[in-house]
Short mmCIF file of C-alpha atoms in Angstrom, two decimals:
data_model
loop_
_atom_site.label_atom_id
_atom_site.label_comp_id
_atom_site.label_asym_id
_atom_site.label_seq_id
_atom_site.Cartn_x
_atom_site.Cartn_y
_atom_site.Cartn_z
CA MET A 23 29.67 -251.02 171.00
CA GLU A 24 31.14 -252.98 169.09
CA GLY A 25 33.92 -252.76 166.56
CA ARG A 26 35.07 -249.81 168.47
CA ARG A 27 37.97 -250.45 171.26
CA GLU A 28 37.85 -248.79 174.92
CA ARG A 29 40.62 -245.56 175.01
CA PRO A 30 41.73 -246.13 178.80
CA PRO A 31 42.00 -242.58 180.34
CA ALA A 32 45.17 -241.34 180.58
CA SER A 33 46.19 -240.82 183.55
CA ARG A 34 47.17 -237.57 185.08
CA ALA A 35 49.80 -236.09 187.68
CA LYS A 36 48.87 -234.82 190.35
CA LYS A 37 50.04 -230.73 190.91
CA PRO A 38 49.60 -228.91 194.12
CA ALA A 39 46.25 -226.57 194.63
CA ALA A 40 46.91 -222.92 192.65
CA LYS A 41 46.38 -220.07 194.59
CA ARG A 42 43.89 -217.71 192.16
CA THR A 43 45.65 -214.84 192.12
CA THR A 44 43.47 -211.60 192.93
CA THR A 45 43.27 -207.88 191.98
CA GLU A 46 42.32 -205.72 194.78
CA HIS A 47 40.87 -202.48 194.09
CA ASN A 48 43.24 -200.69 196.23
CA GLY A 49 46.92 -202.55 194.49
CA THR A 50 49.42 -201.14 193.38
CA VAL A 51 50.15 -200.77 189.08
CA ALA A 52 53.14 -203.27 189.57
CA ALA A 53 51.07 -205.54 191.29
CA ARG A 54 48.50 -205.91 189.68
CA TYR A 55 50.93 -206.18 185.82
CA HIS A 56 53.41 -208.49 187.96
CA ALA A 57 49.69 -210.63 188.40
CA GLY A 58 49.18 -210.81 184.76
CA SER A 59 52.40 -211.14 182.84
CA SER A 60 52.19 -215.10 182.59
CA GLY A 61 49.46 -216.53 180.22
CA PRO A 62 47.31 -219.80 181.76
CA GLN A 63 49.16 -222.97 179.81
CA ARG A 64 47.31 -225.55 177.45
CA GLY A 65 44.88 -226.76 178.47
CA ALA A 66 44.23 -225.13 182.06
CA ARG A 67 40.41 -223.51 181.69
CA SER A 68 39.76 -223.79 185.08
CA ARG A 69 42.38 -222.31 186.84
CA GLY A 70 44.71 -218.85 186.36
CA ALA A 71 48.55 -220.28 186.47
CA GLU A 72 50.33 -218.83 189.37
CA PRO A 73 53.55 -216.66 188.64
CA ASP A 74 56.26 -217.54 190.61
CA GLY A 75 57.66 -215.43 193.40
CA ASP A 76 55.40 -212.90 195.46
CA PRO A 77 53.85 -210.77 192.99
CA THR A 78 53.21 -207.44 195.24
CA LYS A 79 57.63 -207.51 195.88
CA LYS A 80 58.31 -204.54 194.72
CA PRO A 81 62.49 -204.94 192.90
CA THR A 82 65.28 -203.13 194.78
CA THR A 83 68.10 -200.63 193.58
CA ARG A 84 71.09 -200.29 195.34
CA ALA A 85 71.86 -196.32 195.63
CA ARG A 86 74.93 -195.17 193.74
CA PRO A 87 77.82 -194.11 195.43
CA GLY A 88 78.16 -190.43 196.00
CA GLN A 89 75.07 -189.84 194.30
CA ALA A 90 74.23 -186.37 195.44
CA SER A 91 71.09 -184.10 194.29
CA MET A 92 71.54 -181.12 192.10
CA ARG A 93 72.79 -178.62 193.78
CA ILE A 94 71.23 -175.45 191.87
CA THR A 95 73.83 -172.86 193.39
CA ASP A 96 76.46 -174.68 191.01
CA LEU A 97 74.71 -172.87 188.43
CA TRP A 98 75.39 -169.48 189.17
CA SER A 99 78.85 -169.20 187.69
CA SER A 100 77.16 -169.45 183.89
CA ALA A 101 73.49 -167.19 184.73
CA THR A 102 75.28 -164.85 187.41
CA GLY A 103 77.76 -163.72 184.38
CA ALA A 104 81.34 -165.83 185.63
CA ALA A 105 83.41 -166.64 182.94
CA GLY A 106 83.60 -170.43 181.39
CA ILE A 107 81.64 -172.99 182.10
CA ALA A 108 80.21 -173.99 185.03
CA LYS A 109 81.15 -176.29 187.03
CA GLN A 110 79.02 -179.75 186.15
CA PRO A 111 77.02 -181.34 188.83
CA ALA A 112 75.77 -185.28 189.00
CA PHE A 113 71.74 -185.12 187.77
CA PRO A 114 70.31 -187.14 190.53
CA GLU A 115 69.41 -190.59 188.97
CA LEU A 116 66.18 -191.39 190.40
CA GLN A 117 64.51 -194.71 190.34
CA PRO A 118 61.71 -194.71 187.77
CA PRO A 119 58.33 -195.62 188.53
CA ALA A 120 57.46 -199.02 187.55
CA ILE A 121 55.21 -197.79 184.25
CA GLN A 122 55.16 -195.15 182.89
CA PRO A 123 52.88 -193.11 180.00
CA PRO A 124 54.86 -193.28 176.23
CA ALA A 125 56.34 -189.82 175.92
CA SER A 126 54.53 -188.22 172.90
CA PRO A 127 57.09 -186.97 170.35
CA GLU A 128 56.79 -183.00 169.32
CA LEU A 129 55.00 -182.33 166.64
CA GLN A 130 52.34 -184.89 166.82
CA PRO A 131 48.81 -186.30 167.29
CA PRO A 132 48.44 -186.45 171.54
CA ALA A 133 47.13 -189.94 172.31
CA HIS A 134 43.73 -190.02 174.45
CA PRO A 135 44.80 -189.81 178.37
CA GLU A 136 42.03 -193.74 178.40
CA ALA A 137 45.29 -195.25 176.53
CA LEU A 138 47.99 -194.92 178.22
CA GLU A 139 49.55 -198.53 179.26
CA VAL A 140 48.65 -198.62 182.83
CA ALA A 141 48.09 -202.70 183.21
CA ARG A 142 49.65 -204.38 179.15
CA CYS A 143 49.36 -208.13 179.64
CA PRO A 144 49.98 -210.77 177.32
CA SER A 145 47.21 -211.55 174.36
CA TYR A 146 45.92 -215.01 175.54
CA ARG A 147 45.41 -218.56 173.67
CA ARG A 148 42.11 -219.89 172.33
CA GLY A 149 40.63 -221.46 174.85
CA ALA A 150 41.96 -219.65 178.04
CA ARG A 151 38.49 -218.34 178.79
CA SER A 152 38.07 -219.29 182.26
CA VAL A 153 40.87 -216.55 183.37
CA GLY A 154 40.19 -213.09 181.78
CA GLN A 155 42.88 -210.36 180.98
CA LEU A 156 43.01 -207.85 183.79
CA ARG A 157 42.53 -204.86 182.98
CA ALA A 158 43.98 -201.82 185.57
CA PRO A 159 40.51 -200.11 186.93
CA ARG A 160 39.89 -197.03 185.97
CA ALA A 161 40.79 -194.87 189.02
CA SER A 162 44.10 -196.39 189.00
CA ARG A 163 44.65 -195.15 185.74
CA LYS A 164 43.10 -191.70 186.35
CA GLY A 165 44.92 -191.74 189.83
CA LEU A 166 47.82 -191.78 187.51
CA GLU A 167 47.07 -188.95 185.56
CA GLU A 168 46.74 -187.06 189.02
CA THR A 169 49.96 -187.74 189.79
CA PRO A 170 52.72 -184.07 189.75
CA GLU A 171 54.18 -186.33 186.14
CA GLY A 172 50.81 -186.96 185.03
CA LYS A 173 49.38 -183.58 185.01
CA LEU A 174 53.00 -182.05 183.72
CA LYS A 175 52.73 -183.74 180.44
CA ASN A 176 48.20 -183.23 180.00
CA VAL A 177 49.84 -180.06 180.52
CA LEU A 178 51.29 -180.42 177.53
CA GLU A 179 49.20 -182.46 175.24
CA LYS A 180 46.78 -179.13 175.66
CA LEU A 181 49.12 -176.43 175.00
CA LYS A 182 50.78 -179.28 171.29
CA LEU A 183 49.82 -176.62 168.47
CA LYS A 184 46.77 -179.06 166.10
CA ARG A 185 48.90 -179.81 162.76
CA GLU A 186 45.39 -178.14 160.60
CA LYS A 187 46.18 -174.85 163.06
CA ILE A 188 49.76 -175.13 162.06
CA SER A 189 48.97 -174.91 158.49
CA LYS A 190 45.50 -172.85 158.17
CA ALA A 191 47.39 -169.70 160.29
CA ALA A 192 51.41 -170.32 158.71
CA ASP A 193 49.84 -169.59 155.25
CA ILE A 194 47.97 -166.91 156.14
CA VAL A 195 51.10 -164.91 157.44
CA ASN A 196 53.48 -166.60 154.00
CA LYS A 197 51.30 -164.93 152.11
CA ILE A 198 50.69 -161.14 154.10
CA VAL A 199 54.83 -161.63 154.68
CA LYS A 200 55.83 -161.94 151.04
CA ARG A 201 53.32 -159.70 149.36
CA LEU A 202 54.91 -156.74 152.09
CA LEU A 203 58.65 -158.54 150.42
CA SER A 204 58.28 -158.34 147.12
CA ARG A 205 56.54 -154.22 147.48
CA MET A 206 59.33 -153.38 150.06
CA LYS A 207 62.07 -154.95 146.57
CA ASN A 208 59.90 -153.35 144.08
CA ARG A 209 59.91 -149.60 145.18
CA GLU A 210 62.97 -147.83 145.60
CA SER A 211 62.91 -146.78 148.68
CA GLU A 212 66.10 -147.17 151.91
CA PHE A 213 64.67 -150.51 152.05
CA LYS A 214 64.41 -151.89 149.22
CA ASP A 215 67.18 -154.43 149.71
CA VAL A 216 66.34 -156.21 152.19
CA GLN A 217 65.86 -160.18 153.10
CA GLN A 218 63.23 -161.71 155.43
CA LEU A 219 64.86 -164.14 157.93
CA ASN A 220 62.25 -166.46 160.33
CA THR A 221 62.97 -165.44 164.34
CA GLY A 222 60.98 -166.82 167.31
CA SER A 223 59.25 -169.31 169.14
CA TYR A 224 56.96 -170.87 166.25
CA TYR A 225 60.24 -170.96 164.34
CA GLU A 226 61.60 -172.28 166.70
CA ARG A 227 59.11 -175.44 167.52
CA VAL A 228 58.47 -173.91 171.30
CA LYS A 229 55.47 -172.56 170.27
CA ILE A 230 52.12 -173.09 173.02
CA SER A 231 49.29 -173.05 173.27
CA ALA A 232 47.88 -171.41 169.43
CA PRO A 233 50.06 -170.22 166.08
CA ASN A 234 48.58 -166.67 166.99
CA GLU A 235 51.88 -165.09 166.88
CA PHE A 236 54.90 -164.72 164.81
CA ASP A 237 57.76 -162.84 164.49
CA VAL A 238 59.27 -162.33 160.70
CA MET A 239 63.08 -159.81 161.24
CA PHE A 240 63.54 -157.69 157.20
CA LYS A 241 67.37 -157.59 157.72
CA LEU A 242 69.20 -154.47 155.54
CA GLU A 243 73.05 -156.24 154.69
CA VAL A 244 75.34 -152.76 156.15
CA PRO A 245 78.44 -153.18 155.58
CA ARG A 246 81.54 -151.24 157.75
CA ILE A 247 80.42 -149.75 160.05
CA GLU A 248 81.43 -149.17 163.36
CA LEU A 249 79.94 -149.90 167.14
CA GLN A 250 80.74 -147.33 169.39
CA GLU A 251 78.83 -149.79 173.33
CA TYR A 252 76.20 -147.32 174.66
CA HIS A 253 76.96 -146.76 178.45
CA ASP A 254 78.96 -150.01 179.70
CA THR A 255 75.65 -152.36 178.25
CA GLY A 256 77.29 -154.38 175.91
CA ALA A 257 74.15 -155.06 174.76
CA PHE A 258 72.62 -150.78 173.13
CA TYR A 259 75.15 -149.76 170.82
CA LEU A 260 75.28 -146.47 169.00
CA VAL A 261 76.21 -147.70 165.05
CA LYS A 262 78.58 -145.60 162.67
CA PHE A 263 79.88 -145.59 158.92
CA LYS A 264 83.24 -146.18 158.38
CA ARG A 265 82.94 -144.50 155.21
CA ILE A 266 80.02 -142.59 153.49
CA PRO A 267 79.85 -143.70 149.76
CA ARG A 268 77.24 -141.32 148.08
CA GLY A 269 73.98 -142.23 147.34
CA ASN A 270 74.26 -144.41 150.67
CA PRO A 271 70.37 -144.00 150.72
CA LEU A 272 70.44 -144.74 153.84
CA SER A 273 72.62 -141.29 155.20
CA HIS A 274 69.21 -139.02 155.15
CA PHE A 275 69.19 -140.83 158.73
CA LEU A 276 72.81 -140.10 160.17
CA GLU A 277 72.62 -137.30 163.25
CA GLU A 278 76.03 -136.37 163.41
CA GLU A 279 77.18 -139.22 162.18
CA ILE A 280 75.13 -141.60 164.61
CA LEU A 281 72.86 -143.39 162.63
CA SER A 282 69.30 -143.04 164.36
CA ALA A 283 67.75 -146.16 165.54
CA SER A 284 63.88 -144.42 165.85
CA LYS A 285 64.03 -142.54 162.59
CA MET A 286 65.03 -145.65 160.20
CA LEU A 287 62.10 -147.51 162.37
CA SER A 288 59.56 -144.53 161.63
CA LYS A 289 59.95 -144.93 157.69
CA PHE A 290 60.29 -148.24 158.10
CA ARG A 291 56.77 -148.05 159.52
CA GLU A 292 55.58 -145.92 157.36
CA ILE A 293 56.61 -147.87 153.90
CA ILE A 294 55.26 -151.01 155.61
CA LYS A 295 51.48 -149.27 156.27
CA GLU A 296 51.45 -147.60 153.19
CA GLU A 297 51.53 -151.48 151.68
CA VAL A 298 49.09 -153.28 153.82
CA LYS A 299 46.16 -150.61 152.95
CA GLU A 300 47.03 -152.12 149.39
CA ILE A 301 46.35 -155.80 150.39
CA LYS A 302 42.37 -155.87 150.01
CA ASP A 303 41.91 -159.15 150.00
CA SER A 304 42.25 -159.78 153.73
CA ASP A 305 41.39 -157.98 156.96
CA ILE A 306 44.17 -156.44 158.20
CA CYS A 307 46.02 -153.66 159.94
CA VAL A 308 48.87 -151.91 161.41
CA GLU A 309 48.58 -151.95 165.14
CA GLU A 310 50.13 -148.35 166.83
CA GLU A 311 53.63 -148.46 168.49
CA LYS A 312 54.46 -149.20 172.04
CA PRO A 313 57.16 -147.65 173.22
CA GLY A 314 60.71 -149.54 173.22
CA SER A 315 59.27 -151.77 171.01
CA PRO A 316 62.54 -152.90 167.89
CA ALA A 317 58.71 -154.32 165.79
CA VAL A 318 55.80 -153.15 163.63
CA THR A 319 52.50 -154.98 163.75
CA LEU A 320 50.48 -156.04 162.19
CA LEU A 321 47.41 -157.89 163.34
CA ILE A 322 45.52 -160.11 161.20
CA ARG A 323 41.80 -160.29 162.47
CA ASN A 324 40.27 -162.81 159.71
CA PRO A 325 39.95 -165.76 159.24
CA GLU A 326 41.34 -166.09 163.48
CA GLU A 327 43.27 -163.38 165.11
CA ILE A 328 46.79 -163.89 164.16
CA SER A 329 49.68 -160.84 165.89
CA VAL A 330 53.17 -160.52 163.30
CA ASP A 331 56.09 -158.83 164.58
CA ILE A 332 57.92 -157.56 161.91
CA ILE A 333 61.70 -156.55 163.26
CA LEU A 334 63.86 -153.83 160.62
CA ALA A 335 67.35 -155.42 161.30
CA LEU A 336 70.50 -154.72 160.80
CA GLU A 337 72.39 -157.42 159.03
CA SER A 338 76.88 -156.62 160.18
CA LYS A 339 78.89 -159.77 159.20
CA SER A 340 81.70 -158.75 161.26
CA SER A 341 83.64 -160.01 164.22
CA TRP A 342 81.04 -159.80 167.18
CA PRO A 343 81.41 -157.26 169.36
CA ILE A 344 83.86 -157.57 172.13
CA SER A 345 81.19 -157.11 175.05
CA THR A 346 80.51 -160.85 173.73
CA LYS A 347 83.72 -162.92 173.43
CA GLU A 348 82.94 -164.64 176.68
CA GLY A 349 79.20 -165.38 176.25
CA LEU A 350 77.99 -168.33 174.30
CA PRO A 351 78.82 -170.63 176.75
CA ILE A 352 79.07 -173.87 174.66
CA LYS A 353 82.39 -175.59 174.69
CA ASN A 354 81.36 -178.39 177.50
CA TRP A 355 77.64 -179.04 175.87
CA LEU A 356 77.75 -178.70 171.98
CA GLY A 357 81.35 -178.39 171.88
CA THR A 358 84.23 -175.29 171.00
CA LYS A 359 84.30 -176.75 167.03
CA MET A 360 80.11 -175.34 167.28
CA ARG A 361 80.92 -172.58 168.98
CA THR A 362 83.81 -171.20 166.88
CA SER A 363 81.53 -171.98 163.48
CA LEU A 364 78.51 -170.70 165.20
CA ARG A 365 80.97 -167.03 166.40
CA ARG A 366 81.72 -166.89 162.45
CA GLU A 367 77.73 -166.14 161.49
CA PRO A 368 76.02 -162.57 161.54
CA PHE A 369 75.51 -160.72 164.06
CA TYR A 370 72.32 -158.37 164.14
CA LEU A 371 71.34 -154.88 165.38
CA VAL A 372 67.48 -153.85 166.09
CA PRO A 373 66.24 -150.11 167.12
CA LYS A 374 65.50 -151.04 170.28
CA ASP A 375 65.95 -148.16 172.36
CA ALA A 376 67.97 -147.89 175.97
CA LYS A 377 66.44 -146.97 178.54
CA VAL A 378 67.45 -143.93 180.21
CA GLY A 379 65.60 -142.96 183.56
CA ASN A 380 62.00 -142.58 182.42
CA SER A 381 62.89 -141.92 178.35
CA PHE A 382 64.55 -143.80 175.88
CA GLN A 383 67.35 -142.46 173.95
CA GLY A 384 66.15 -142.63 170.08
CA LYS A 385 69.53 -143.35 168.50
CA THR A 386 70.89 -146.90 169.99
CA TRP A 387 70.64 -150.63 168.72
CA ARG A 388 70.35 -153.68 170.93
CA LEU A 389 72.43 -156.46 169.44
CA SER A 390 70.63 -159.54 168.24
CA PHE A 391 71.30 -163.02 167.94
CA SER A 392 67.95 -164.61 166.67
CA HIS A 393 69.23 -167.28 164.70
CA ILE A 394 71.58 -168.62 166.90
CA GLU A 395 68.95 -169.18 169.36
CA LYS A 396 66.64 -170.75 167.08
CA TYR A 397 69.89 -173.16 166.10
CA ILE A 398 70.40 -174.04 169.37
CA LEU A 399 67.23 -175.04 170.68
CA LYS A 400 66.34 -177.64 166.82
CA ASN A 401 69.89 -178.87 168.00
CA HIS A 402 69.42 -179.14 171.57
CA GLY A 403 71.74 -182.42 172.51
CA ILE A 404 75.18 -183.83 173.32
CA GLU A 405 73.82 -186.39 171.09
CA LYS A 406 73.67 -185.01 167.16
CA THR A 407 70.61 -187.73 167.27
CA CYS A 408 69.20 -186.66 170.40
CA CYS A 409 65.27 -186.00 169.64
CA GLU A 410 65.47 -186.88 165.72
CA VAL A 411 63.65 -188.85 164.56
CA GLY A 412 65.01 -192.81 166.10
CA GLY A 413 66.66 -191.18 168.27
CA ALA A 414 66.68 -190.82 172.19
CA LYS A 415 63.94 -187.89 173.12
CA CYS A 416 64.56 -185.34 175.86
CA CYS A 417 62.43 -183.14 177.83
CA ARG A 418 64.65 -180.40 177.75
CA LYS A 419 62.19 -178.10 175.51
CA ASP A 420 58.63 -179.43 177.77
CA CYS A 421 60.32 -177.84 180.26
CA LEU A 422 60.88 -174.54 178.23
CA LYS A 423 57.56 -174.58 177.72
CA LEU A 424 55.66 -175.20 181.12
CA MET A 425 57.40 -173.01 182.41
CA LYS A 426 56.19 -170.41 179.93
CA SER A 427 52.92 -170.72 180.28
CA LEU A 428 52.84 -170.45 183.34
CA LEU A 429 54.36 -167.23 183.06
CA GLU A 430 52.18 -166.77 180.40
CA GLN A 431 48.89 -167.69 182.54
CA LEU A 432 50.15 -165.69 185.34
CA LYS A 433 50.83 -162.13 183.39
CA LYS A 434 47.21 -162.35 182.38
CA GLU A 435 46.27 -162.45 186.03
CA TYR A 436 48.27 -160.10 187.07
CA GLN A 437 49.87 -156.91 185.94
CA GLU A 438 52.51 -156.25 188.48
CA LEU A 439 54.52 -158.89 186.05
CA GLU A 440 53.78 -157.31 183.19
CA ALA A 441 57.85 -156.40 182.85
CA PHE A 442 58.70 -160.13 182.68
CA CYS A 443 58.71 -161.98 178.69
CA SER A 444 59.65 -165.15 177.04
CA TYR A 445 62.68 -164.50 176.50
CA HIS A 446 63.68 -164.49 180.59
CA VAL A 447 62.38 -168.49 180.90
CA LYS A 448 64.84 -169.58 177.62
CA THR A 449 67.98 -167.42 178.46
CA ALA A 450 67.74 -169.26 181.95
CA ILE A 451 66.79 -172.57 180.31
CA LEU A 452 70.32 -171.95 177.78
CA HIS A 453 71.54 -171.59 181.10
CA MET A 454 70.62 -174.70 183.14
CA TRP A 455 70.84 -176.38 179.65
CA THR A 456 74.54 -175.44 179.70
CA ALA A 457 74.93 -176.37 183.07
CA HIS A 458 73.42 -179.81 183.00
CA PRO A 459 74.71 -181.51 178.88
CA GLN A 460 73.69 -184.59 179.36
CA ASP A 461 70.83 -185.84 177.07
CA ARG A 462 70.46 -188.18 180.14
CA GLU A 463 69.77 -185.28 182.97
CA TRP A 464 66.63 -184.68 180.81
CA ASP A 465 65.06 -188.22 180.49
CA PRO A 466 60.84 -186.90 180.06
CA LYS A 467 60.81 -189.94 182.10
CA HIS A 468 61.36 -187.25 185.11
CA LEU A 469 60.29 -184.25 183.81
CA SER A 470 59.17 -183.76 186.70
CA ARG A 471 61.57 -183.09 188.57
CA CYS A 472 63.48 -181.79 185.92
CA PHE A 473 61.20 -179.08 185.56
CA ASP A 474 60.62 -178.73 189.23
CA ASN A 475 64.87 -178.09 189.15
CA PHE A 476 64.14 -174.87 186.93
CA LEU A 477 61.19 -173.53 188.36
CA THR A 478 64.47 -173.85 191.79
CA PHE A 479 66.87 -172.05 189.63
CA PHE A 480 64.14 -169.76 188.08
CA VAL A 481 63.55 -168.55 191.32
CA GLU A 482 67.13 -167.89 192.64
CA CYS A 483 67.80 -165.87 189.63
CA LEU A 484 64.72 -163.82 190.68
CA ARG A 485 66.18 -163.51 194.87
CA THR A 486 69.59 -163.07 193.71
CA GLU A 487 68.11 -160.00 190.22
CA LYS A 488 71.17 -162.01 188.30
CA LEU A 489 70.05 -163.26 185.04
CA MET A 490 72.76 -162.66 182.46
CA HIS A 491 71.88 -162.00 179.28
CA TYR A 492 73.66 -165.88 177.21
CA PHE A 493 75.89 -163.91 174.53
CA ILE A 494 76.29 -161.02 176.73
CA PRO A 495 77.86 -162.26 180.30
CA LYS A 496 77.37 -158.29 181.67
CA PHE A 497 74.20 -157.32 180.64
CA ASN A 498 71.95 -158.44 183.95
CA LEU A 499 68.75 -159.39 182.57
CA PHE A 500 66.89 -158.79 186.38
CA SER A 501 69.11 -155.23 186.83
CA GLN A 502 67.31 -153.26 188.86
CA GLU A 503 67.71 -150.48 186.00
CA LEU A 504 65.17 -153.18 184.00
CA ILE A 505 63.45 -154.95 187.06
CA ASP A 506 62.11 -153.44 190.44
CA GLN A 507 62.66 -155.72 193.45
CA LYS A 508 58.28 -155.49 194.29
CA SER A 509 57.90 -156.90 190.85
CA LYS A 510 60.59 -160.29 191.12
CA LYS A 511 59.42 -160.57 194.62
CA PHE A 512 55.56 -160.95 193.51
CA LEU A 513 56.70 -163.44 190.55
CA ILE A 514 57.95 -165.68 193.32
CA GLU A 515 55.76 -166.23 195.29
CA LYS A 516 53.44 -166.77 192.87
CA ILE A 517 55.74 -169.02 191.99
CA GLU A 518 56.32 -170.70 195.03
CA TYR A 519 52.77 -170.44 195.18
CA GLU A 520 51.95 -173.16 192.09
CA ARG A 521 54.69 -174.68 192.74
CA ASN A 522 53.32 -176.60 196.39
CA ASN A 523 49.48 -176.48 194.61
CA GLY A 524 50.39 -178.86 192.34
CA PHE A 525 49.92 -175.86 189.49
CA PRO A 526 45.94 -175.12 189.80
CA ILE A 527 46.42 -172.22 186.86
CA PHE A 528 47.57 -174.98 184.91
CA ASP A 529 43.51 -176.23 185.34
CA LYS A 530 42.33 -172.70 184.04
CA PHE A 531 43.40 -173.86 180.45
#
């Protein structure tokens, strides 16, 4: 047109033809991720920019000299009762997979399985419409979930307590416990000076599945007592008063100067039953007494069924018994100062009868360190910020929860496993944490490997019939007197079956 100057076409430099990047369904996740790691250049609307190098080539890593697999036998010096701290074997640092699903912090809303970051690519600039953002096929995402690592993470998501259920259950339990405690303090009885102490898996933040079981201690301080060890067990004691002042409310529980655990628990149960009858606005009852149990169990049936174990405990602020001298082996883990500080805390005695043949000794009390266990589980890292907000995470508690769930599910199916309990699992993992104190040894990226190592150790404890109490090294929780060999072999078989077949029992809940 007249008056308009025609603009000459701009010259273009010739470029070699770029090969189109193809993503096959059978390609690796790492390859698909690499293929989409570079966005198109401005104006490149008809061609996809090819990244440098071979996108399917995996990086290689050099093995560290002296790297070795963890030897479970190195843990035995702690778990089987040897004094001192177990030798610290090197924990293998395996090469992490190309992409890992993010580890969800404890008590956070679980992420949807489809939301895992399988193949994240950078956002494309506006106008680059011919090159779409690469997405991993659904089959690939599902494949990640079906790996041992992915399956265990999914199990943990199922085991998480729902916040609304936690709040609802805690409100119900707190209301009833507070009422019982208040009424017990206001009546003239031997237990009017009791104080509340929360213990158990719920307060240790390792409760699984549902907040339907709570443990609460009603502690009663007893000054100036003398302990007489029962049959060299280290765990069970007869309790005497060094001096019985006139008007001691516990004096009528004495049998030849011995404070009878069974008599005192029986009176404690009687008072609780009387107070429960006065609670008219809740559907609650006291369950029948279980032989050898130190607890009075309340069953709340409405709106949901909740079990509350109220445990009478004698509190002593004296030095810990001599049987605990070599226990609590945390010097190389949480430190010597921490161990000294914890041993200055009171210890507790619960009315647990020692088993004598097929009967129970009614006068005995058993040592309890549940308050120390709760502290350790909350402060488990060698680094003070482990699992705190803003700190690095570990999978210590995850391994504990998985093993607790495995044992719980097996016990539901097999009566032969009745003798085993979650305390065996907790004791075993405390020994495991002691032998492997570094936080990096419990990296959540290696959850499957850590859990497998724990299973190996637990099975060896069953085979050797040795699992020593964490605070009382000479007290064997897997002794023949407590659990017969047949039951241990049966549990070994069931654990190995689940382990070798990808834990099918986890698919049943």
